[in-house]
Coordinates of C-alpha atoms in Angstrom, one line a residue:
M1 CA 0.0 0.0 0.0
S2 CA 2.9 2.4 0.7
S3 CA 4.3 1.8 -2.8
G4 CA 1.0 2.7 -4.4
S5 CA 0.5 5.9 -2.5
E6 CA 4.1 7.0 -3.2
G7 CA 3.7 6.3 -7.0
R8 CA 0.5 8.4 -7.4
P9 CA 2.1 11.9 -7.4
V10 CA 4.3 10.9 -10.3
V11 CA 1.3 10.8 -12.6
G12 CA 0.8 14.3 -14.0
A13 CA -3.0 14.4 -13.8
D14 CA -3.3 13.1 -10.3
P15 CA -1.8 16.0 -8.1
P16 CA -4.4 18.6 -9.1
D17 CA -7.2 16.2 -8.3
E18 CA -5.7 15.1 -4.9
E19 CA -4.3 18.3 -3.4
P20 CA -7.7 19.9 -2.6
A21 CA -8.9 16.6 -1.3
L22 CA -5.9 16.5 1.1
K23 CA -6.2 20.1 2.3
K24 CA -9.9 20.1 3.1
P25 CA -9.8 17.4 5.8
Q26 CA -6.8 19.2 7.3
G27 CA -8.8 22.4 7.6
L28 CA -11.7 20.6 9.1
Q29 CA -9.4 18.9 11.6
E30 CA -8.0 22.2 12.7
M31 CA -11.5 23.6 13.2
E32 CA -12.5 20.4 15.1
G33 CA -9.4 20.7 17.2
L34 CA -10.2 24.3 18.1
S35 CA -13.8 23.5 19.0
L36 CA -12.6 20.6 21.2
A37 CA -10.0 22.9 22.8
N38 CA -12.8 25.4 23.5
E39 CA -15.0 22.7 24.9
D40 CA -12.2 21.5 27.2
K41 CA -11.6 25.0 28.4
T42 CA -15.3 25.5 29.1
M43 CA -15.5 22.1 30.9
S44 CA -12.4 22.9 33.0
A45 CA -13.8 26.3 33.9
N46 CA -17.1 24.7 34.9
L47 CA -15.4 22.1 37.0
K48 CA -13.3 24.8 38.6
Y49 CA -16.3 26.9 39.7
L50 CA -18.3 23.8 40.6
S51 CA -15.6 22.5 42.9
L52 CA -15.2 26.0 44.5
G53 CA -19.0 26.2 45.0
I54 CA -19.1 22.9 46.7
L55 CA -16.1 24.0 48.9
V56 CA -18.0 27.1 50.0
F57 CA -21.1 25.0 50.8
Q58 CA -19.2 22.2 52.5
T59 CA -17.0 24.5 54.7
T60 CA -19.9 26.8 55.7
S61 CA -22.4 24.1 56.3
L62 CA -20.0 21.9 58.2
V63 CA -19.0 24.7 60.6
L64 CA -22.6 25.8 61.2
T65 CA -24.1 22.3 61.6
M66 CA -21.2 21.2 63.8
R67 CA -21.6 24.2 66.0
Y68 CA -25.4 23.8 66.2
S69 CA -25.2 20.1 66.9
R70 CA -22.8 20.7 69.8
T71 CA -24.9 23.4 71.4
L72 CA -28.4 22.0 70.8
K73 CA -30.1 21.0 74.0
E74 CA -31.6 17.6 73.7
E75 CA -32.9 14.8 76.0
G76 CA -30.6 11.9 76.5
P77 CA -26.8 11.6 75.8
R78 CA -25.1 13.8 73.2
Y79 CA -23.3 12.1 70.4
L80 CA -19.6 11.5 70.9
S81 CA -17.4 13.5 68.7
S82 CA -14.7 10.8 68.8
T83 CA -17.1 8.3 67.2
A84 CA -18.2 10.8 64.6
V85 CA -14.6 11.2 63.5
V86 CA -14.3 7.4 63.0
V87 CA -17.5 7.2 61.0
A88 CA -16.4 10.1 58.8
E89 CA -13.2 8.3 58.0
L90 CA -15.0 5.1 57.1
L91 CA -17.4 7.0 54.8
K92 CA -14.3 8.7 53.2
I93 CA -12.8 5.3 52.5
M94 CA -16.0 4.1 50.9
A95 CA -16.2 7.2 48.7
C96 CA -12.6 6.9 47.6
I97 CA -13.1 3.2 46.7
L98 CA -16.1 4.1 44.6
L99 CA -14.0 6.8 42.8
V100 CA -11.2 4.3 42.1
Y101 CA -13.8 1.8 40.9
K102 CA -15.1 4.5 38.5
D103 CA -11.6 5.2 37.3
S104 CA -11.0 1.5 36.7
K105 CA -13.9 1.5 34.2
C106 CA -16.3 0.0 36.8
S107 CA -14.4 -3.3 36.9
L108 CA -14.3 -5.2 40.2
R109 CA -11.3 -7.2 39.0
A110 CA -9.4 -4.0 38.1
L111 CA -10.4 -2.4 41.4
N112 CA -9.1 -5.4 43.4
R113 CA -5.8 -5.4 41.4
I114 CA -5.3 -1.7 42.0
L115 CA -6.0 -1.9 45.7
H116 CA -3.8 -5.0 46.0
D117 CA -0.9 -3.5 44.0
E118 CA -0.9 0.0 45.4
I119 CA -1.7 -0.7 49.0
L120 CA -1.0 -4.3 50.1
N121 CA 2.1 -4.7 47.9
K122 CA 3.6 -1.4 49.0
P123 CA 3.5 -1.5 52.8
M124 CA 6.3 1.1 53.3
E125 CA 4.5 3.6 51.0
T126 CA 1.3 2.9 52.9
L127 CA 3.0 3.3 56.3
K128 CA 4.2 6.8 55.3
L129 CA 0.6 8.0 55.6
A130 CA 0.4 6.9 59.3
I131 CA 2.0 10.2 60.5
P132 CA -0.3 12.7 58.7
S133 CA -3.3 10.4 59.4
G134 CA -2.7 10.5 63.1
I135 CA -2.4 14.3 63.0
Y136 CA -5.5 14.7 60.9
T137 CA -7.4 12.6 63.4
L138 CA -6.2 14.8 66.2
Q139 CA -7.2 17.9 64.2
N140 CA -10.7 16.6 63.5
N141 CA -11.3 16.0 67.2
L142 CA -10.0 19.4 68.0
L143 CA -12.5 21.0 65.6
Y144 CA -15.3 19.6 67.6
V145 CA -13.8 20.9 70.8
A146 CA -13.3 24.3 69.2
L147 CA -16.9 24.6 67.9
S148 CA -18.2 23.5 71.3
N149 CA -16.6 26.6 72.9
L150 CA -16.5 29.2 70.1
D151 CA -19.1 30.7 67.9
A152 CA -18.9 29.8 64.2
A153 CA -17.7 33.2 63.0
T154 CA -14.8 33.5 65.4
Y155 CA -13.8 29.9 64.7
Q156 CA -13.9 30.5 60.9
V157 CA -11.7 33.6 61.0
T158 CA -9.2 32.3 63.6
Y159 CA -8.9 28.9 61.8
Q160 CA -7.4 30.8 58.8
L161 CA -4.1 30.9 60.8
K162 CA -3.5 27.5 59.1
I163 CA -2.4 29.6 56.1
L164 CA 0.5 30.9 58.3
T165 CA 1.4 27.5 59.7
T166 CA 1.2 25.9 56.2
A167 CA 3.5 28.6 54.8
L168 CA 6.1 28.2 57.5
F169 CA 6.1 24.4 57.2
S170 CA 6.3 24.7 53.4
V171 CA 9.4 26.9 53.7
S172 CA 11.1 24.6 56.2
M173 CA 10.0 21.2 54.8
L174 CA 9.7 21.8 51.1
S175 CA 12.2 24.7 50.7
K176 CA 9.6 26.9 49.2
K177 CA 10.3 30.5 48.6
L178 CA 7.6 33.0 49.5
G179 CA 7.2 36.3 47.6
V180 CA 6.8 39.8 49.0
Y181 CA 3.0 39.6 48.7
Q182 CA 2.9 36.3 50.6
W183 CA 5.0 37.5 53.5
L184 CA 2.9 40.7 53.7
S185 CA -0.3 38.7 53.7
L186 CA 1.0 36.6 56.6
V187 CA 1.6 39.8 58.7
I188 CA -1.9 41.0 57.8
L189 CA -3.3 37.6 58.7
M190 CA -1.8 37.6 62.1
T191 CA -3.0 41.2 62.7
G192 CA -6.5 40.3 61.6
V193 CA -6.8 37.2 63.8
A194 CA -5.5 39.3 66.8
F195 CA -8.3 41.8 66.2
V196 CA -10.9 39.0 66.0
Q197 CA -9.7 37.6 69.4
W198 CA -9.4 41.0 71.0
P199 CA -11.6 41.3 74.1
S200 CA -14.9 43.1 73.5
D201 CA -16.0 46.2 75.5
S202 CA -16.7 46.0 79.2
Q203 CA -20.4 45.2 78.8
E204 CA -19.8 42.2 76.7
L205 CA -17.0 41.1 78.9
D206 CA -19.4 41.0 81.9
S207 CA -21.8 38.9 79.9
K208 CA -19.2 36.5 78.8
E209 CA -17.4 36.2 82.2
L210 CA -18.8 32.8 82.9
S211 CA -17.7 31.4 79.6
A212 CA -14.1 32.8 79.7
G213 CA -12.7 29.4 80.4
S214 CA -14.5 27.7 77.5
Q215 CA -13.4 30.6 75.2
F216 CA -9.8 29.9 76.2
V217 CA -10.3 26.1 75.6
G218 CA -11.8 26.8 72.2
L219 CA -9.0 29.2 71.2
M220 CA -6.3 26.7 72.2
A221 CA -8.1 24.0 70.3
V222 CA -8.2 26.1 67.1
L223 CA -4.5 27.1 67.4
T224 CA -3.4 23.5 67.9
A225 CA -5.6 22.5 64.9
C226 CA -3.9 25.2 62.8
F227 CA -0.5 23.8 63.6
S228 CA -1.5 20.2 63.0
S229 CA -3.3 21.2 59.7
G230 CA -0.2 23.0 58.5
F231 CA 2.2 20.2 59.2
A232 CA 0.0 17.4 58.0
G233 CA -0.9 19.2 54.8
V234 CA 2.7 19.9 53.9
Y235 CA 3.8 16.4 54.8
F236 CA 1.0 15.0 52.7
E237 CA 1.9 17.3 49.8
K238 CA 5.5 16.0 50.1
I239 CA 4.4 12.4 49.9
L240 CA 2.2 13.1 46.9
K241 CA 5.1 14.7 45.0
E242 CA 7.5 11.8 45.8
T243 CA 5.2 9.1 44.5
K244 CA 2.9 8.5 41.5
Q245 CA -0.1 7.1 43.4
S246 CA -3.4 8.8 42.9
V247 CA -5.0 11.1 45.4
W248 CA -7.9 8.7 45.9
I249 CA -5.5 5.8 46.8
R250 CA -3.7 8.1 49.2
N251 CA -7.0 9.1 50.8
I252 CA -7.9 5.5 51.3
Q253 CA -4.6 5.0 53.1
L254 CA -5.2 8.1 55.2
G255 CA -8.7 6.9 56.1
F256 CA -7.5 3.4 57.0
F257 CA -5.0 4.8 59.6
G258 CA -7.4 7.5 60.6
S259 CA -10.1 5.0 61.5
I260 CA -7.6 3.0 63.6
F261 CA -6.3 6.1 65.4
G262 CA -9.9 7.3 65.8
L263 CA -11.0 4.0 67.4
M264 CA -8.0 4.1 69.8
G265 CA -9.2 7.6 70.8
V266 CA -12.8 6.4 71.3
Y267 CA -11.9 3.6 73.7
I268 CA -9.2 5.7 75.6
Y269 CA -11.4 8.8 76.2
D270 CA -15.0 7.6 75.7
G271 CA -14.7 3.9 76.4
E272 CA -17.0 3.9 79.4
L273 CA -19.7 5.9 77.7
V274 CA -19.6 3.6 74.6
S275 CA -19.9 0.5 76.8
K276 CA -22.8 2.2 78.7
N277 CA -24.8 3.8 75.9
G278 CA -23.4 2.3 72.6
F279 CA -21.2 3.5 69.8
F280 CA -23.9 5.5 68.1
Q281 CA -25.4 7.1 71.2
G282 CA -27.1 10.4 70.5
Y283 CA -26.9 10.1 66.7
N284 CA -29.8 11.7 64.8
R285 CA -30.3 13.2 61.4
L286 CA -28.3 16.3 62.2
T287 CA -25.4 14.2 63.4
W288 CA -25.3 12.2 60.2
I289 CA -25.3 15.4 58.2
V290 CA -22.2 16.6 60.2
V291 CA -20.5 13.3 59.6
I292 CA -21.2 13.2 55.9
L293 CA -20.0 16.8 55.5
Q294 CA -16.8 16.1 57.3
A295 CA -16.2 13.0 55.1
L296 CA -16.8 15.1 52.1
G297 CA -14.3 17.7 53.1
G298 CA -11.1 15.8 52.1
L299 CA -12.6 14.9 48.7
V300 CA -13.6 18.5 48.0
I301 CA -10.2 19.8 48.9
A302 CA -8.7 17.2 46.5
A303 CA -11.0 18.4 43.7
V304 CA -10.1 22.1 44.4
I305 CA -6.4 21.3 44.3
K306 CA -6.9 19.6 41.0
Y307 CA -9.2 22.2 39.2
A308 CA -8.8 25.6 41.0
D309 CA -6.1 28.1 41.8
N310 CA -5.1 29.8 45.0
I311 CA -7.0 33.0 44.3
L312 CA -10.3 31.3 43.6
K313 CA -9.7 29.1 46.7
G314 CA -9.1 32.3 48.7
F315 CA -12.4 33.7 47.3
A316 CA -14.2 30.6 48.4
T317 CA -12.7 30.8 51.9
S318 CA -13.6 34.5 52.2
L319 CA -17.2 33.9 51.1
S320 CA -17.5 31.1 53.6
I321 CA -16.3 33.4 56.4
I322 CA -18.9 36.0 55.4
L323 CA -21.7 33.4 55.2
S324 CA -20.7 31.9 58.6
T325 CA -20.8 35.3 60.2
L326 CA -24.2 36.2 58.8
I327 CA -25.8 32.9 59.6
S328 CA -24.2 32.7 63.1
Y329 CA -25.7 36.1 63.8
F330 CA -29.1 35.8 62.3
W331 CA -29.8 32.1 62.7
L332 CA -27.8 30.6 65.6
Q333 CA -27.9 34.0 67.4
D334 CA -24.8 33.1 69.4
F335 CA -22.6 35.9 68.0
V336 CA -22.8 39.7 68.1
P337 CA -20.2 41.2 65.7
T338 CA -18.3 44.3 66.8
S339 CA -16.4 46.9 64.8
V340 CA -13.1 45.3 66.0
F341 CA -14.3 41.9 64.7
F342 CA -15.3 43.4 61.3
L343 CA -11.9 45.0 61.0
G344 CA -10.1 41.8 61.8
A345 CA -12.3 39.8 59.5
I346 CA -11.6 42.2 56.6
L347 CA -7.9 41.9 57.3
V348 CA -8.1 38.1 57.3
I349 CA -10.1 38.1 54.0
T350 CA -7.6 40.5 52.5
A351 CA -4.7 38.3 53.6
T352 CA -6.3 35.2 52.1
F353 CA -6.6 36.9 48.7
L354 CA -3.1 38.4 48.9
Y355 CA -1.5 35.1 49.8
G356 CA -2.8 33.5 46.6
Y357 CA -2.0 36.6 44.4
D358 CA 0.5 35.8 41.7
P359 CA 1.5 39.0 39.8
K360 CA 2.0 38.4 36.1
P361 CA 5.4 39.5 34.8
T362 CA 5.1 42.6 32.6
G363 CA 7.0 43.5 29.5
N364 CA 6.5 40.1 27.7
P365 CA 3.9 40.6 25.0
T366 CA 4.1 37.0 23.9
K367 CA 2.5 35.8 27.1
A368 CA -0.6 38.1 26.8

C-alpha cells in the first residue's frame, strides 16, 4: 500500500485532483481541534467553579451544623465527637473506593488489582501515611472541641491561621520561597486574627465572664488544629510529590490509619460511655449530616487542588467566612459582631486573597 501511495504523485493528472482533497480534511481537523479545545476550556472552567461552589457549601455548612449540633439541648446523651470522626473516616474510604472503581472502568477485578498492588504490595508507602493520618485525626477531634466553645464566625476567622502555619512548614520542609506579597499577607493575617480575638467592651466582657474558660479552651483547640493542619498538609503534599499514586489511593490509606487512630481515641477517652450507651449514642439526622459533610471535606479539597487556583480558593474561603458570620448572627444567634471583629475579618479576608495573588510579569507581550 505504501508503494501505491508513493507512486501516485508521479502521474501528471493526479496531483491537481488530490491536493484539494488532502487540504480540506486538514482544515476541518483544525476547526474540530479548536472546537474541542474550547469545549475542554469550558469544561475545566465549569469544574473549577463547581468545585469551589461545593467547597463554600461544605465549609460553611460543616462549621454551622457542627456548632449547632454541639450546642443544641436535647434529651438523652449527646453524640460522641470521637465516634463521629471514626464514622467520617469510614465514609471517606468508601467514597474513595467508589472513585477508584469508577476510574478503573467499573471493573471489580481491576479495582481489586489496583488496591492490592498500590496498598498491600507497597507496605512502606502505605505506612508513610500513618503520621499525617494521626495528626488529621487529632485535628478533626480538636475542631469539635473548638466549635463546642467558640461561635462559628470567630472559629472560621481564627482557623485561617492555618495559612500561616502551612506557609512556615512549606518553607522549612519543602524549601519553598515566599514572595513579598505572601510575607505581607501573613503579617496582615496575624493582625486580623489578633483583632478578632481582641476582648470586647466591658459590657460584653461582663456577659461573657462565665464562659471565659471555655473561650480559652476553644482558642487553644483552634490554634493546635492550625499547627496540625499546616504540618499534616505539607507532609501529605511532600508524599504526593514523591510518589505517583493517585490522590484517591492516598486518601484510602489516610482513612485506614485515621479510623484506627480514631478507634483508639474512642476507647481511651470515651470507652466507658460507649460501653454504657453504645457507639452510636445520641446520633440523629443532624449528626449524620455533620459526619457526611466532614467526610466530604477531604474529597472537596482534593478536587479544588486539581481544578482551581489559590486566588479562587481564597475567594471561596472568604465567602465562607462571610456566610458563617451572617448565619451565626441571624440564625444561631450566638454571635454579636463588633467593629473590631469586622476590622479583623476584613484583614483576614484581604490576607487570604493576597497570599494567593500571583502578579503576572510585565514586558513580555508573547504571554498576553
